[in-house]
Amino acid sequence: MDDCLLIANTSLNHGEYSYALLWYRYCLLLTAEQHDTHQFVKDQIREAEIEHNAKFMVWGPGEFIYQHPVTPDNNRQVPLDTTFAKGCRGEHVQFPGWWHLKCHVDHRGSPFLLLQPIRYEQLHYDPELYIFYDVISDAEIGAIKSLSKELVRILTSL
């Protein structure tokens, strides 16, 4: 509830009165049992409505968003255990068909790679995602970094 109230206060302070009203109304639902906090939220709603209406009189209706009332039907929490959410958090996600993924050592038809085949790992099959290991040596990475630093220095001094 504190986070919702913080978002509402921040929206109000930044002049986003429509968003502030939405968040305050949501806080009002959450604070039904807490009389002091409930009254505070009601006062904040009145203040936000006054500011909102004053802005409405100056700017007109084009500056405002459509407001959906918060009801139990549209007040659903987004689940945090979806595959997408887990992937965004960096958690290891096993998806259907993960056991078909493989690690390979291959020359990929290149005569240069016959002497030292390339190692790569398939991370996903649709879309195809691979990690190639030891493609560039540490010395080559250092040379690229030093060349790019010199180029950045030259370009920023122009």
Coordinates of C-alpha atoms in Angstrom, one line a residue:
M1 CA 0.0 0.0 0.0
D2 CA 2.9 2.3 0.8
D3 CA 4.3 1.9 -2.7
C4 CA 0.9 2.8 -4.3
L5 CA 0.7 5.9 -2.1
L6 CA 4.2 6.9 -3.0
I7 CA 3.4 6.6 -6.8
A8 CA 0.2 8.6 -6.3
N9 CA 2.1 11.4 -4.4
T10 CA 4.8 11.5 -7.0
S11 CA 2.3 11.7 -9.8
L12 CA 0.5 14.5 -8.0
N13 CA 3.8 16.4 -7.4
H14 CA 4.7 16.1 -11.1
G15 CA 1.4 17.4 -12.3
E16 CA 0.1 14.1 -13.5
Y17 CA -3.3 14.5 -11.8
S18 CA -5.1 11.8 -13.8
Y19 CA -2.6 9.2 -12.8
A20 CA -2.5 10.5 -9.2
L21 CA -6.3 10.1 -9.0
L22 CA -6.1 6.5 -10.3
W23 CA -3.5 5.5 -7.7
Y24 CA -5.2 7.3 -4.9
R25 CA -8.5 5.5 -5.7
Y26 CA -6.6 2.2 -5.7
C27 CA -5.1 3.2 -2.3
L28 CA -8.6 4.0 -1.0
L29 CA -9.6 0.4 -1.7
L30 CA -6.5 -1.0 0.1
T31 CA -7.0 1.2 3.2
A32 CA -10.7 0.4 3.9
E33 CA -9.8 -1.1 7.4
Q34 CA -7.3 1.6 8.4
H35 CA -9.3 4.7 9.3
D36 CA -6.5 7.2 9.7
T37 CA -4.8 6.3 6.4
H38 CA -8.2 6.0 4.7
Q39 CA -9.1 9.6 5.7
F40 CA -5.6 10.8 4.5
V41 CA -6.1 9.2 1.1
K42 CA -9.6 10.8 0.8
D43 CA -8.0 14.2 1.5
Q44 CA -5.4 13.6 -1.1
I45 CA -8.1 12.6 -3.6
R46 CA -9.9 15.9 -3.0
E47 CA -6.6 17.8 -3.5
A48 CA -5.8 15.9 -6.7
E49 CA -9.4 16.4 -8.0
I50 CA -9.1 20.2 -7.4
E51 CA -5.8 20.3 -9.3
H52 CA -7.1 18.1 -12.0
N53 CA -10.2 20.2 -12.5
A54 CA -8.1 23.4 -12.5
K55 CA -5.8 22.0 -15.2
F56 CA -8.9 20.7 -17.1
M57 CA -10.3 24.3 -17.2
V58 CA -7.0 25.7 -18.6
W59 CA -6.0 23.0 -21.1
G60 CA -9.2 21.3 -22.1
P61 CA -10.1 17.7 -22.3
G62 CA -7.4 16.7 -24.8
E63 CA -4.7 16.5 -22.2
F64 CA -6.3 13.8 -20.1
I65 CA -6.5 10.1 -20.1
Y66 CA -9.6 7.9 -19.9
Q67 CA -10.1 6.7 -16.4
H68 CA -11.2 3.2 -15.7
P69 CA -12.7 2.8 -12.2
V70 CA -10.8 0.2 -10.1
T71 CA -13.1 -2.7 -9.5
P72 CA -12.4 -6.3 -8.4
D73 CA -12.8 -7.4 -12.1
N74 CA -10.0 -5.2 -13.5
N75 CA -7.8 -5.2 -10.3
R76 CA -5.7 -8.3 -11.1
Q77 CA -2.1 -8.8 -10.2
V78 CA 0.3 -9.8 -13.0
P79 CA 1.8 -13.2 -12.0
L80 CA 5.6 -13.0 -11.4
D81 CA 6.2 -16.6 -12.3
T82 CA 5.7 -16.4 -16.1
T83 CA 8.5 -17.6 -18.3
F84 CA 9.1 -14.1 -19.6
A85 CA 9.3 -12.6 -16.1
K86 CA 11.8 -15.3 -15.0
G87 CA 13.9 -14.7 -18.1
C88 CA 14.0 -11.0 -17.4
R89 CA 15.2 -11.6 -13.9
G90 CA 18.0 -13.8 -15.2
E91 CA 16.6 -17.1 -13.8
H92 CA 17.3 -20.3 -15.6
V93 CA 14.1 -21.2 -17.4
Q94 CA 13.5 -24.7 -18.8
F95 CA 11.1 -24.6 -21.7
P96 CA 9.6 -27.4 -23.8
G97 CA 12.2 -28.9 -26.0
W98 CA 15.2 -27.7 -23.9
W99 CA 16.7 -31.2 -23.9
H100 CA 17.3 -30.9 -27.7
L101 CA 19.8 -28.1 -27.2
K102 CA 23.4 -29.1 -27.6
C103 CA 27.0 -27.9 -27.4
H104 CA 29.1 -28.4 -30.5
V105 CA 32.7 -28.4 -31.6
D106 CA 32.8 -27.8 -35.4
H107 CA 35.0 -26.4 -38.2
R108 CA 31.8 -25.2 -40.0
G109 CA 33.4 -25.9 -43.4
S110 CA 36.2 -23.4 -42.9
P111 CA 39.8 -24.6 -43.6
F112 CA 41.1 -22.1 -41.0
L113 CA 38.9 -23.8 -38.3
L114 CA 40.2 -27.3 -39.2
L115 CA 43.3 -26.6 -36.9
Q116 CA 41.2 -25.3 -34.1
P117 CA 37.5 -26.0 -34.3
I118 CA 35.1 -23.5 -32.9
R119 CA 33.0 -24.3 -29.8
Y120 CA 29.4 -23.1 -29.7
E121 CA 26.3 -23.7 -27.7
Q122 CA 22.7 -23.6 -28.9
L123 CA 20.6 -21.6 -26.3
H124 CA 17.3 -21.7 -28.0
Y125 CA 15.8 -23.3 -31.1
D126 CA 13.1 -20.8 -32.1
P127 CA 14.5 -18.2 -32.7
E128 CA 17.9 -19.8 -33.0
L129 CA 20.3 -18.4 -30.4
Y130 CA 23.9 -19.5 -30.1
I131 CA 26.9 -18.6 -28.0
F132 CA 30.3 -18.9 -29.7
Y133 CA 33.2 -19.5 -27.3
D134 CA 36.9 -18.3 -27.8
V135 CA 36.3 -16.6 -31.1
I136 CA 38.5 -13.6 -30.2
S137 CA 41.5 -13.9 -28.0
D138 CA 42.0 -11.6 -25.0
A139 CA 44.9 -9.9 -26.8
E140 CA 42.7 -9.2 -29.8
I141 CA 40.0 -7.8 -27.5
G142 CA 42.6 -5.5 -25.9
A143 CA 43.8 -4.3 -29.3
I144 CA 40.2 -3.5 -30.3
K145 CA 39.6 -1.6 -27.0
S146 CA 42.8 0.5 -27.4
L147 CA 41.9 1.3 -31.1
S148 CA 38.4 2.3 -30.2
K149 CA 39.6 4.5 -27.3
E150 CA 42.0 6.3 -29.6
L151 CA 39.2 6.7 -32.2
V152 CA 36.8 8.1 -29.6
R153 CA 39.5 10.5 -28.4
I154 CA 40.0 11.8 -31.9
L155 CA 36.3 12.1 -32.7
T156 CA 35.5 13.9 -29.4
S157 CA 38.3 16.4 -29.9
L158 CA 36.9 17.7 -33.3

